[in-house]
PDB file of C-alpha atoms and ligand atoms in Angstrom:
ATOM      1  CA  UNK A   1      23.315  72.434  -4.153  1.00 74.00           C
ATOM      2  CA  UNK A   2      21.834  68.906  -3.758  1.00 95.00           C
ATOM      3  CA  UNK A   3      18.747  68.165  -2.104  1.00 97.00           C
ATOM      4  CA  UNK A   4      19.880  67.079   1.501  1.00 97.00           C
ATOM      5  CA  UNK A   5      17.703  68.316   4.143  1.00 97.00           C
ATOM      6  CA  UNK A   6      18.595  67.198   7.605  1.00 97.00           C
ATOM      7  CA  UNK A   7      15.423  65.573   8.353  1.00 97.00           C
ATOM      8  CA  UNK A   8      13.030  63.557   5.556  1.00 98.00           C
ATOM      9  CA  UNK A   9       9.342  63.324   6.482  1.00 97.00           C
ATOM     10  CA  UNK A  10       7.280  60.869   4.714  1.00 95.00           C
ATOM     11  CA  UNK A  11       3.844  60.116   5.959  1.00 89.00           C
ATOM     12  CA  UNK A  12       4.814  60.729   9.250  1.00 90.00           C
ATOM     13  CA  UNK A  13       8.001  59.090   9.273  1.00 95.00           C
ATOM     14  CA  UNK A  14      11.535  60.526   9.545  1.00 97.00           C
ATOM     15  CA  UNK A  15      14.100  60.006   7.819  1.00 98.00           C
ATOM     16  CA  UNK A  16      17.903  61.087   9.089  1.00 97.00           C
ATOM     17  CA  UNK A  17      21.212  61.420   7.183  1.00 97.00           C
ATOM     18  CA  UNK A  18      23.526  57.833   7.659  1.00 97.00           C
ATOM     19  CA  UNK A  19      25.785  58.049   4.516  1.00 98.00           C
ATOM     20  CA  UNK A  20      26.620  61.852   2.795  1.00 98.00           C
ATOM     21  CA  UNK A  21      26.571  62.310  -0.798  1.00 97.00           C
ATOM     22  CA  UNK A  22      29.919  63.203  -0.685  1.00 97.00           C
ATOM     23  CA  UNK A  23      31.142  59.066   0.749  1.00 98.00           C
ATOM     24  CA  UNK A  24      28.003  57.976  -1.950  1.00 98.00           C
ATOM     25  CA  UNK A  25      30.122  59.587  -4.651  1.00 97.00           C
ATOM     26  CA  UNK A  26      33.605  58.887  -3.857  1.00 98.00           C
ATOM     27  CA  UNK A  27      32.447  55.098  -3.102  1.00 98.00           C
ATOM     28  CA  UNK A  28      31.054  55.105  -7.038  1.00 98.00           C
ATOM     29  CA  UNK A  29      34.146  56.705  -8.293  1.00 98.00           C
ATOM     30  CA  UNK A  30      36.469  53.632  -6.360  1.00 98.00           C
ATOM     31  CA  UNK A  31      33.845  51.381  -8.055  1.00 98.00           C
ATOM     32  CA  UNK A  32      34.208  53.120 -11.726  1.00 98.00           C
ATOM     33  CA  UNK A  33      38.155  52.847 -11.171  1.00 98.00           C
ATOM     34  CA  UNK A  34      37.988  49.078 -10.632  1.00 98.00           C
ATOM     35  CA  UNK A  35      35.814  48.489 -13.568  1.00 98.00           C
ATOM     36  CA  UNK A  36      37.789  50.368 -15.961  1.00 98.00           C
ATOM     37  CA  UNK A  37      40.895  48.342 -14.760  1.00 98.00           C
ATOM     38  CA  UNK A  38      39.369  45.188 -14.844  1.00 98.00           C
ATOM     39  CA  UNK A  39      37.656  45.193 -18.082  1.00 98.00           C
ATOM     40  CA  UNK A  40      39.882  47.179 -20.064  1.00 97.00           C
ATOM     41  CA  UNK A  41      40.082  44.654 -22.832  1.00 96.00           C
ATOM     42  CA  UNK A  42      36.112  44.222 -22.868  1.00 98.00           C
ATOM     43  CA  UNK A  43      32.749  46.257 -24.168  1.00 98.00           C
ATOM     44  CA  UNK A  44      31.323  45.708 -21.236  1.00 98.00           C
ATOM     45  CA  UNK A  45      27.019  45.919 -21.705  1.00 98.00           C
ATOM     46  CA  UNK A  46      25.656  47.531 -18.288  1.00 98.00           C
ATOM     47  CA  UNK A  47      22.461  46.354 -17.251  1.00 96.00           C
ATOM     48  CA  UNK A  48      20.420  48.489 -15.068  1.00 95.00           C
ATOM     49  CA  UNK A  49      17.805  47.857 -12.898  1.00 93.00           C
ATOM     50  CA  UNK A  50      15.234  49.936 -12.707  1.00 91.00           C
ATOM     51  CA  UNK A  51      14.099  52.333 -10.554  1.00 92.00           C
ATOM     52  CA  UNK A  52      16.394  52.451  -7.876  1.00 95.00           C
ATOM     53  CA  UNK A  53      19.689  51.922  -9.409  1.00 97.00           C
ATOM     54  CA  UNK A  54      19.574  55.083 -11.882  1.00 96.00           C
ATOM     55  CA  UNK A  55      21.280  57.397  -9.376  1.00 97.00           C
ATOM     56  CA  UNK A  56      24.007  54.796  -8.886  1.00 98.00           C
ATOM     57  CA  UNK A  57      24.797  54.029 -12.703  1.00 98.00           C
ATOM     58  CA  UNK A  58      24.806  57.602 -13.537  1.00 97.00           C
ATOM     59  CA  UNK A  59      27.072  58.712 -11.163  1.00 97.00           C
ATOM     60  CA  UNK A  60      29.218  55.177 -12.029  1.00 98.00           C
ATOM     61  CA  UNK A  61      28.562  56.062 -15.964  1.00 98.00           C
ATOM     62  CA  UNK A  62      30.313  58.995 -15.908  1.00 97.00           C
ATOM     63  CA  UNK A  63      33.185  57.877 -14.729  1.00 98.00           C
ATOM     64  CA  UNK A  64      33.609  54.943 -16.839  1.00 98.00           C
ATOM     65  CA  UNK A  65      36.174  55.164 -19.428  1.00 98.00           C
ATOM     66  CA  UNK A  66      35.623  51.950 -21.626  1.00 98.00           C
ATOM     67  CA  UNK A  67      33.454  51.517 -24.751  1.00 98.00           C
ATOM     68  CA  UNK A  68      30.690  50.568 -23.707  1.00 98.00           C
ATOM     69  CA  UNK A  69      26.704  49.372 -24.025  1.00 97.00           C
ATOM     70  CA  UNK A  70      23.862  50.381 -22.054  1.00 96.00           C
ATOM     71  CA  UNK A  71      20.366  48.374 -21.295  1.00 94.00           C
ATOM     72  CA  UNK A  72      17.378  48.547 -18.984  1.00 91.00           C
ATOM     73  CA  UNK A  73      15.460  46.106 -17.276  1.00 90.00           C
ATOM     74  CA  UNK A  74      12.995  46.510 -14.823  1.00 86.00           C
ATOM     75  CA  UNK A  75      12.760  44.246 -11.476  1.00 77.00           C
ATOM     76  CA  UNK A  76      10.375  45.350  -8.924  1.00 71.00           C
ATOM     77  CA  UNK A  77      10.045  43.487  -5.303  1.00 68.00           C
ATOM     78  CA  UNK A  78       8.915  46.275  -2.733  1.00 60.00           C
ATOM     79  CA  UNK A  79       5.352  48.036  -3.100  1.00 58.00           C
ATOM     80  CA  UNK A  80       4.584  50.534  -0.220  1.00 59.00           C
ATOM     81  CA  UNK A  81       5.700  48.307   2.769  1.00 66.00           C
ATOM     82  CA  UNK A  82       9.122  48.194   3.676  1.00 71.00           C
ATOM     83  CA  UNK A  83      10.091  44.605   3.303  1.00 70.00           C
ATOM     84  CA  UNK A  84      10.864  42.513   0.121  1.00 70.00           C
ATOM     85  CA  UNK A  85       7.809  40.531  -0.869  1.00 64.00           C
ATOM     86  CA  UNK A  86       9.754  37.815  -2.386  1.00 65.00           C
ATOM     87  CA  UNK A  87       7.608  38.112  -5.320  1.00 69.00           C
ATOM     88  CA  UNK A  88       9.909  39.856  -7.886  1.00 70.00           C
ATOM     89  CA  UNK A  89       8.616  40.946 -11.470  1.00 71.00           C
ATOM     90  CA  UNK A  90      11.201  41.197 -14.159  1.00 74.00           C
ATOM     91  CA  UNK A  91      10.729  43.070 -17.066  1.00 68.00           C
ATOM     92  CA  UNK A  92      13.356  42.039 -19.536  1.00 71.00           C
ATOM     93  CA  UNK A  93      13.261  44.388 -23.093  1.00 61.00           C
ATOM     94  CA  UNK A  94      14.520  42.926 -25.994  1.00 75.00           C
ATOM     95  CA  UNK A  95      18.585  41.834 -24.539  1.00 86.00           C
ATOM     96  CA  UNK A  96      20.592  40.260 -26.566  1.00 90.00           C
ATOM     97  CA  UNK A  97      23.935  39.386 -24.568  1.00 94.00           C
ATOM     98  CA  UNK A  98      24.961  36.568 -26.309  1.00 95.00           C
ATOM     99  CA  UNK A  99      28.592  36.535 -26.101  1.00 98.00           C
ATOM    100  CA  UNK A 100      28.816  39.609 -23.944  1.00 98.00           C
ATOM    101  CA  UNK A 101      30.744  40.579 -20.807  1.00 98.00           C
ATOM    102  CA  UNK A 102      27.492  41.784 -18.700  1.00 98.00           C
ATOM    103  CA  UNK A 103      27.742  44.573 -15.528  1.00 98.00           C
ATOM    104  CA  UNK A 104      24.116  44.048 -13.913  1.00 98.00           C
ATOM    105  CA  UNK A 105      23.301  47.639 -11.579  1.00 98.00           C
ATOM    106  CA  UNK A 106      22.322  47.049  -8.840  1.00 97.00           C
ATOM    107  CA  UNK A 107      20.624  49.581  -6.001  1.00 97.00           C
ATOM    108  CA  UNK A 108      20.858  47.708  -3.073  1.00 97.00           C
ATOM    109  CA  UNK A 109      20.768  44.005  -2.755  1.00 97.00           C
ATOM    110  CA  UNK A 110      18.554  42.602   0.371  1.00 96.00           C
ATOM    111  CA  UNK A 111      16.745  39.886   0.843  1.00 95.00           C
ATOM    112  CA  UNK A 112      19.156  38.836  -3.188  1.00 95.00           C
ATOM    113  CA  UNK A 113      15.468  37.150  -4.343  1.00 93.00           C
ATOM    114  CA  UNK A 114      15.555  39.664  -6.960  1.00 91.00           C
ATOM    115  CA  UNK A 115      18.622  39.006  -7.695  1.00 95.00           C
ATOM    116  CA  UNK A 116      18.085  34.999  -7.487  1.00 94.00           C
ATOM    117  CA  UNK A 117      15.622  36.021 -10.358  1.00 91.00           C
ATOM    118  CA  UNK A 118      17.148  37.954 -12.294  1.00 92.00           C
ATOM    119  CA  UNK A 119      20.592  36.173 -12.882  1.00 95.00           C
ATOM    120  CA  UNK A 120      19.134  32.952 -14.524  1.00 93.00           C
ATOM    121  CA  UNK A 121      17.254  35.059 -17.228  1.00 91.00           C
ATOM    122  CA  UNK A 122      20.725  36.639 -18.126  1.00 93.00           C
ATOM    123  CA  UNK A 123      22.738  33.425 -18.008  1.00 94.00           C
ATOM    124  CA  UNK A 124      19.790  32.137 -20.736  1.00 90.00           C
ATOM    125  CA  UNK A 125      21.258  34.322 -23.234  1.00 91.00           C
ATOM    126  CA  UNK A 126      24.400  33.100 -23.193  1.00 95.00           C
ATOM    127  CA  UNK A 127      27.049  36.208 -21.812  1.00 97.00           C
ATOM    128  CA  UNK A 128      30.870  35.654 -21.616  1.00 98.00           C
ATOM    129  CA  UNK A 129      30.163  36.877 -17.923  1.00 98.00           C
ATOM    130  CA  UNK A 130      27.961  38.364 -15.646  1.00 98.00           C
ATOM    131  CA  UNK A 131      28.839  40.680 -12.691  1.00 98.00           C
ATOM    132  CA  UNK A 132      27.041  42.229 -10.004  1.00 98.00           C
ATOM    133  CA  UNK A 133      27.999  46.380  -8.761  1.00 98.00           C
ATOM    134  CA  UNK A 134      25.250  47.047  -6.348  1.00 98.00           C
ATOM    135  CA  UNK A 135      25.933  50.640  -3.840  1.00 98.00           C
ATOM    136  CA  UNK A 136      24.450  48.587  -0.942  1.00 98.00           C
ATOM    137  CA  UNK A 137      24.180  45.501   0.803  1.00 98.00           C
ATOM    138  CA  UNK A 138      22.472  44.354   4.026  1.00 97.00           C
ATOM    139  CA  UNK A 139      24.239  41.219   4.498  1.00 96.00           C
ATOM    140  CA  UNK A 140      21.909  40.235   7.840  1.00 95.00           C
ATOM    141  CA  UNK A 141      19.128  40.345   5.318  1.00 93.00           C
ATOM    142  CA  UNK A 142      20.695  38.125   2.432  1.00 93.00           C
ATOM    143  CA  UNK A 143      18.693  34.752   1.853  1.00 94.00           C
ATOM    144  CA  UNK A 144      20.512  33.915  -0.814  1.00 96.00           C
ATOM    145  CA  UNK A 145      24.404  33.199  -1.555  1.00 95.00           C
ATOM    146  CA  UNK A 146      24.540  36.063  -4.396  1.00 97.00           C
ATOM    147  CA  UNK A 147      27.597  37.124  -4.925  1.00 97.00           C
ATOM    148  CA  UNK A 148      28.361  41.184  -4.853  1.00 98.00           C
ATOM    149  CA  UNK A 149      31.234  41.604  -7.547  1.00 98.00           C
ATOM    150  CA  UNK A 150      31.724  45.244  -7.241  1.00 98.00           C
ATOM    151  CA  UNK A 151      29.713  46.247  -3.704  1.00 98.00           C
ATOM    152  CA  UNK A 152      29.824  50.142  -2.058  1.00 98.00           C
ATOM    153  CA  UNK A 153      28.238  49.931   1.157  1.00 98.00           C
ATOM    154  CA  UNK A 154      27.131  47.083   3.790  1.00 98.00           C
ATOM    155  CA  UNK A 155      24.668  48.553   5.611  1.00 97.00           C
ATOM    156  CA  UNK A 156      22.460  47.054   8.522  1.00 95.00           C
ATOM    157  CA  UNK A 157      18.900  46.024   8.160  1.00 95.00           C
ATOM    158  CA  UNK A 158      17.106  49.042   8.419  1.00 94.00           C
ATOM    159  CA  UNK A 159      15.025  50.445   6.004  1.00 95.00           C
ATOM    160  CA  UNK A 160      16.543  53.490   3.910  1.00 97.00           C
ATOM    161  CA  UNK A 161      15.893  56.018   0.685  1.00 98.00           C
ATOM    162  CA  UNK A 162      17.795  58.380  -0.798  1.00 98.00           C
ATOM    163  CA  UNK A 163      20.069  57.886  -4.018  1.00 98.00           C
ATOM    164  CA  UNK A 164      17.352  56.376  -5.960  1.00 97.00           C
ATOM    165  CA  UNK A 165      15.884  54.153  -3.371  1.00 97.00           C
ATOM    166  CA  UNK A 166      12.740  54.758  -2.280  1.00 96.00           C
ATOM    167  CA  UNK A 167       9.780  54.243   0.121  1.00 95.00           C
ATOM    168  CA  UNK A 168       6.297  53.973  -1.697  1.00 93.00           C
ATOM    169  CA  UNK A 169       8.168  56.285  -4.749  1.00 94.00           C
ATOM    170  CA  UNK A 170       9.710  58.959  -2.494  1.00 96.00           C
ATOM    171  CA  UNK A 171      12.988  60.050  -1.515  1.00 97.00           C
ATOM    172  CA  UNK A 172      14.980  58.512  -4.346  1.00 97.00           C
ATOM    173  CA  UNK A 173      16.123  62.317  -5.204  1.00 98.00           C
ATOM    174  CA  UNK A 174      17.726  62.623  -1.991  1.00 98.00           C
ATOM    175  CA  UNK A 175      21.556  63.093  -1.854  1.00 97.00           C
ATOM    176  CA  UNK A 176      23.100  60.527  -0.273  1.00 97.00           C
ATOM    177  CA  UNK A 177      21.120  57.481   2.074  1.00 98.00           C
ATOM    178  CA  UNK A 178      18.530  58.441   4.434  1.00 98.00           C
ATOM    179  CA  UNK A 179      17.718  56.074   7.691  1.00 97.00           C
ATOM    180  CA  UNK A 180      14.189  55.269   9.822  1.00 94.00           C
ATOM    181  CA  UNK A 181      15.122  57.812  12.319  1.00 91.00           C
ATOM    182  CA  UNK A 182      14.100  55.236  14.812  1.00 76.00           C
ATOM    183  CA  UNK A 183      16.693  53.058  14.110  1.00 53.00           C
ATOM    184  CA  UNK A 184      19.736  55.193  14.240  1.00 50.00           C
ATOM    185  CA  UNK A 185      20.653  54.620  17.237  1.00 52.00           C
ATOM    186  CA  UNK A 186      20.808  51.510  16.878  1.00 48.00           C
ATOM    187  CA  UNK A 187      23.410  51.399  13.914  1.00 45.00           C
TER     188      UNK A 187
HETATM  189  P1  IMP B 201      15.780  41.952  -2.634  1.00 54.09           P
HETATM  190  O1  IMP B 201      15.067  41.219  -3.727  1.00 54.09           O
HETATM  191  O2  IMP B 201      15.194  41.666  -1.288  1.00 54.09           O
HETATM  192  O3  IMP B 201      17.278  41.781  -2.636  1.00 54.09           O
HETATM  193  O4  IMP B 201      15.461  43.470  -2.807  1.00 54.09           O
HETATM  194  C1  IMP B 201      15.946  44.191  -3.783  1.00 54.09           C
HETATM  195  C2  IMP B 201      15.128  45.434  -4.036  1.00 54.09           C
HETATM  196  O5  IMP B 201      14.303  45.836  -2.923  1.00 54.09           O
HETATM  197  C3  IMP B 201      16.081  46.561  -4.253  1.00 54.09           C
HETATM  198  O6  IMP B 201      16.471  46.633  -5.596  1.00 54.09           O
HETATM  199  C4  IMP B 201      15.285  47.769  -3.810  1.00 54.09           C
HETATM  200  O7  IMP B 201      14.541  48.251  -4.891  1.00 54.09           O
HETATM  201  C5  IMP B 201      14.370  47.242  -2.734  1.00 54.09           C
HETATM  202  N1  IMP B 201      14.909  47.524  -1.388  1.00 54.09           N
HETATM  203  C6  IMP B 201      15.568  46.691  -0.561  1.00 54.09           C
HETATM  204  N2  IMP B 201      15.900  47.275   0.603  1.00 54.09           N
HETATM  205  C7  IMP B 201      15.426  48.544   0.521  1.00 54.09           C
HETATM  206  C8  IMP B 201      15.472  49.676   1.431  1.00 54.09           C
HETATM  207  O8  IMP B 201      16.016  49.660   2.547  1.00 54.09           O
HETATM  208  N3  IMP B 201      14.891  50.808   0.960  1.00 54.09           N
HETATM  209  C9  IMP B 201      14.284  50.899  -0.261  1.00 54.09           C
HETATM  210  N4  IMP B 201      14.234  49.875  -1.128  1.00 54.09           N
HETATM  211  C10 IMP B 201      14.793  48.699  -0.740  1.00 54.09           C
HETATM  212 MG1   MG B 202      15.982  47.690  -7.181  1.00 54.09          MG
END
């Protein structure tokens, strides 16, 4: 059984059920379906970000059935507050994707300033292509045009955990997304 109580405290903040684990995982499975069609002729190299996006490209992983190449990088934008600073750090390892069809993973894209970051230090190293699969999206948010190849949920602009994401490091093992329970009835 998954961890998916009906209320989250943190602090003393709660956090409420807005997507089940069962629509998180039949979402990724659409999403693995799509890539396997539309890079069947490829060895696709997955790039994920860490922390948040682990849930999301294991549950996409597994359902992938290409050849294909896994990295990690880590970008990191929020601290303990609960908006994006705008001052993203990017940890790139040793990539080499010269010549390579890149997937970038992708929890949830925001404000996209991590994003905005991110996608010129790929395009340095010369892929074939790059694409985006990110689970969320809160398109209100979005400061920049990024564009979300391969995208599971739009989502308003509240604040959520659960399926990686987190708030100051908790909640990411929660099944399926949690909201602010403040804000649900405004969604
Ligand atoms: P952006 O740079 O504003 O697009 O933010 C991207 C990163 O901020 C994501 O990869 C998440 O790690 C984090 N983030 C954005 N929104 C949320 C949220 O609602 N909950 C938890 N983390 C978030
Ligand atoms: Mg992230």
């Amino acid at each position: 059984m998954s961890f998916s109580p009906d209320v989250y405290k943190i602090n003393n903040l709660n956090f409420v059920p807005l997507i089940s684990e069962s629509e998180v995982h039949k979402t990724i499975l659409d999403i693995s379906k799509q890539i396997n069609e539309d890079y069947k002729n490829s060895v696709p190299v997955f790039l994920i970000t860490l922390k948040g996006a682990v849930f999301f490209a294991v549950k996409l992983l597994e359902n992938i059935e290409l050849d294909c190449e896994i990295e990690v990088i880590s970008a990191k934008s929020y601290g303990s507050e609960m908006k994006s600073s705008g001052n993203v750090i990017i940890n790139v390892a040793d990539l080499n994707l010269e010549n390579r069809d890149v997937i970038i993973i992708e929890d949830i894209i925001d404000t996209g300033y991590t994003m905005d970051k991110l996608l010129p230090i790929i395009h340095k190293q010369s892929p074939r292509s790059v694409a985006i699969a990110s689970l969320l999206a809160k398109p209100e948010k979005m400061c920049v045009d990024i564009k979300i190849n391969y995208l599971g949920f739009n989502i308003p602009s509240d604040f959520i955990i659960g399926s990686g994401l987190d708030f100051d490091e908790k909640g990411r093992n929660l099944a399926g997304i949690y909201v602010l329970q403040e804000n649900k009835n405004s969604l």
